[in-house]
GROMACS .gro file of C-alpha atoms in nm:
model
  138
    1UNK     CA    1  -2.555   0.064   3.858
    2UNK     CA    2  -2.332   0.043   3.528
    3UNK     CA    3  -1.971   0.052   3.611
    4UNK     CA    4  -1.872   0.090   3.238
    5UNK     CA    5  -2.023   0.456   3.238
    6UNK     CA    6  -1.703   0.610   3.353
    7UNK     CA    7  -1.427   0.432   3.160
    8UNK     CA    8  -1.287   0.664   2.913
    9UNK     CA    9  -1.209   0.512   2.564
   10UNK     CA   10  -0.842   0.456   2.489
   11UNK     CA   11  -0.741   0.754   2.273
   12UNK     CA   12  -0.574   0.641   1.963
   13UNK     CA   13  -0.233   0.798   1.896
   14UNK     CA   14  -0.214   1.102   1.688
   15UNK     CA   15   0.010   1.011   1.395
   16UNK     CA   16   0.124   1.206   1.082
   17UNK     CA   17   0.380   1.145   0.827
   18UNK     CA   18   0.658   1.415   0.869
   19UNK     CA   19   0.828   1.353   0.575
   20UNK     CA   20   0.886   1.091   0.307
   21UNK     CA   21   1.124   1.070   0.062
   22UNK     CA   22   1.522   1.061   0.016
   23UNK     CA   23   1.735   1.110   0.325
   24UNK     CA   24   2.089   1.150   0.431
   25UNK     CA   25   2.261   0.814   0.519
   26UNK     CA   26   2.182   0.681   0.865
   27UNK     CA   27   2.437   0.722   1.125
   28UNK     CA   28   2.415   0.379   1.330
   29UNK     CA   29   2.635   0.520   1.620
   30UNK     CA   30   2.418   0.806   1.736
   31UNK     CA   31   2.059   0.691   1.674
   32UNK     CA   32   1.921   1.014   1.522
   33UNK     CA   33   1.705   1.000   1.240
   34UNK     CA   34   1.834   1.066   0.908
   35UNK     CA   35   1.793   1.449   0.757
   36UNK     CA   36   1.547   1.454   0.451
   37UNK     CA   37   1.727   1.579   0.117
   38UNK     CA   38   1.421   1.566  -0.083
   39UNK     CA   39   1.024   1.532  -0.052
   40UNK     CA   40   0.970   1.286  -0.342
   41UNK     CA   41   0.819   0.930  -0.417
   42UNK     CA   42   1.056   0.887  -0.671
   43UNK     CA   43   1.412   0.789  -0.575
   44UNK     CA   44   1.697   0.736  -0.754
   45UNK     CA   45   1.817   0.399  -0.734
   46UNK     CA   46   2.188   0.464  -0.658
   47UNK     CA   47   2.423   0.296  -0.430
   48UNK     CA   48   2.390   0.398  -0.091
   49UNK     CA   49   2.051   0.592  -0.127
   50UNK     CA   50   1.857   0.616   0.188
   51UNK     CA   51   1.492   0.637   0.141
   52UNK     CA   52   1.154   0.600   0.332
   53UNK     CA   53   0.953   0.798   0.569
   54UNK     CA   54   0.960   0.959   0.950
   55UNK     CA   55   0.641   0.937   1.115
   56UNK     CA   56   0.542   1.179   1.436
   57UNK     CA   57   0.400   0.981   1.674
   58UNK     CA   58   0.193   1.161   1.993
   59UNK     CA   59  -0.001   0.958   2.282
   60UNK     CA   60   0.123   0.663   2.191
   61UNK     CA   61   0.335   0.562   2.429
   62UNK     CA   62   0.294   0.139   2.533
   63UNK     CA   63   0.166   0.102   2.182
   64UNK     CA   64   0.293  -0.172   1.971
   65UNK     CA   65   0.427  -0.049   1.627
   66UNK     CA   66   0.432  -0.284   1.361
   67UNK     CA   67   0.609  -0.251   0.991
   68UNK     CA   68   0.615  -0.401   0.676
   69UNK     CA   69   0.821  -0.316   0.366
   70UNK     CA   70   0.776  -0.492   0.034
   71UNK     CA   71   1.007  -0.504  -0.200
   72UNK     CA   72   1.109  -0.605  -0.565
   73UNK     CA   73   1.222  -0.959  -0.575
   74UNK     CA   74   1.611  -0.974  -0.500
   75UNK     CA   75   1.768  -1.148  -0.793
   76UNK     CA   76   2.054  -1.343  -0.581
   77UNK     CA   77   1.912  -1.333  -0.219
   78UNK     CA   78   1.653  -1.582  -0.223
   79UNK     CA   79   1.679  -1.611   0.158
   80UNK     CA   80   1.568  -1.250   0.174
   81UNK     CA   81   1.195  -1.209   0.325
   82UNK     CA   82   0.965  -1.029   0.136
   83UNK     CA   83   0.811  -0.872   0.273
   84UNK     CA   84   1.047  -0.700   0.562
   85UNK     CA   85   0.841  -0.713   0.877
   86UNK     CA   86   0.929  -0.572   1.236
   87UNK     CA   87   0.793  -0.443   1.528
   88UNK     CA   88   0.886  -0.189   1.808
   89UNK     CA   89   0.711  -0.036   2.106
   90UNK     CA   90   0.661   0.327   2.156
   91UNK     CA   91   0.861   0.429   2.433
   92UNK     CA   92   0.723   0.815   2.466
   93UNK     CA   93   0.436   1.065   2.403
   94UNK     CA   94   0.632   1.245   2.143
   95UNK     CA   95   0.795   1.025   1.915
   96UNK     CA   96   0.949   1.000   1.595
   97UNK     CA   97   1.033   0.677   1.397
   98UNK     CA   98   1.202   0.625   1.056
   99UNK     CA   99   1.103   0.334   0.838
  100UNK     CA  100   1.298   0.315   0.533
  101UNK     CA  101   1.569   0.115   0.341
  102UNK     CA  102   1.915   0.175   0.160
  103UNK     CA  103   2.040   0.063  -0.160
  104UNK     CA  104   2.315  -0.207  -0.229
  105UNK     CA  105   2.460  -0.389  -0.529
  106UNK     CA  106   2.338  -0.511  -0.742
  107UNK     CA  107   2.116  -0.233  -0.785
  108UNK     CA  108   1.889  -0.364  -1.083
  109UNK     CA  109   1.693  -0.600  -0.879
  110UNK     CA  110   1.627  -0.296  -0.592
  111UNK     CA  111   1.437  -0.078  -0.868
  112UNK     CA  112   1.073  -0.049  -0.890
  113UNK     CA  113   0.799  -0.022  -0.625
  114UNK     CA  114   0.879  -0.031  -0.237
  115UNK     CA  115   0.559  -0.011  -0.019
  116UNK     CA  116   0.597   0.098   0.330
  117UNK     CA  117   0.349   0.042   0.558
  118UNK     CA  118   0.340   0.084   0.952
  119UNK     CA  119   0.036   0.005   1.215
  120UNK     CA  120  -0.004   0.082   1.561
  121UNK     CA  121  -0.185  -0.174   1.773
  122UNK     CA  122  -0.309  -0.314   1.453
  123UNK     CA  123  -0.451   0.009   1.304
  124UNK     CA  124  -0.296   0.108   0.949
  125UNK     CA  125  -0.139   0.455   1.027
  126UNK     CA  126   0.087   0.527   0.725
  127UNK     CA  127   0.120   0.333   0.376
  128UNK     CA  128   0.360   0.500   0.109
  129UNK     CA  129   0.477   0.352  -0.197
  130UNK     CA  130   0.796   0.475  -0.308
  131UNK     CA  131   0.955   0.402  -0.647
  132UNK     CA  132   1.314   0.358  -0.709
  133UNK     CA  133   1.398   0.454  -1.078
  134UNK     CA  134   1.752   0.305  -1.246
  135UNK     CA  135   1.943   0.604  -1.419
  136UNK     CA  136   2.038   0.419  -1.760
  137UNK     CA  137   2.245   0.708  -1.894
  138UNK     CA  138   2.577   0.576  -1.685
   0.00000   0.00000   0.00000
């Protein structure tokens, strides 16, 4: 009598990148996700620009989401960890998650490739590289 026959395999969460690109600044008070301004992988490297992606995750409640942002080496911030790592537990079965960052002075060392990756229970579910471009015409 094999007891494993009736065990349902654990379903993987359903994950899709809902949007990716340039966003409105995050409002830290109300916890709302930022609003998409432009779907793009080329981001203007200007002060205060918010960029990243929003994942829509279904059937993921209770799983562990981990994320990593690989960014250009910051010139004057030697104690800044590269990559930036974090984790969060998915709290419900219809969940949206924003992974991204914003720019700050000096802008020169923020330009370049920023690779954003997200895993759920160890499986890579999203991987995007956004390129921050300095506008030299100012």
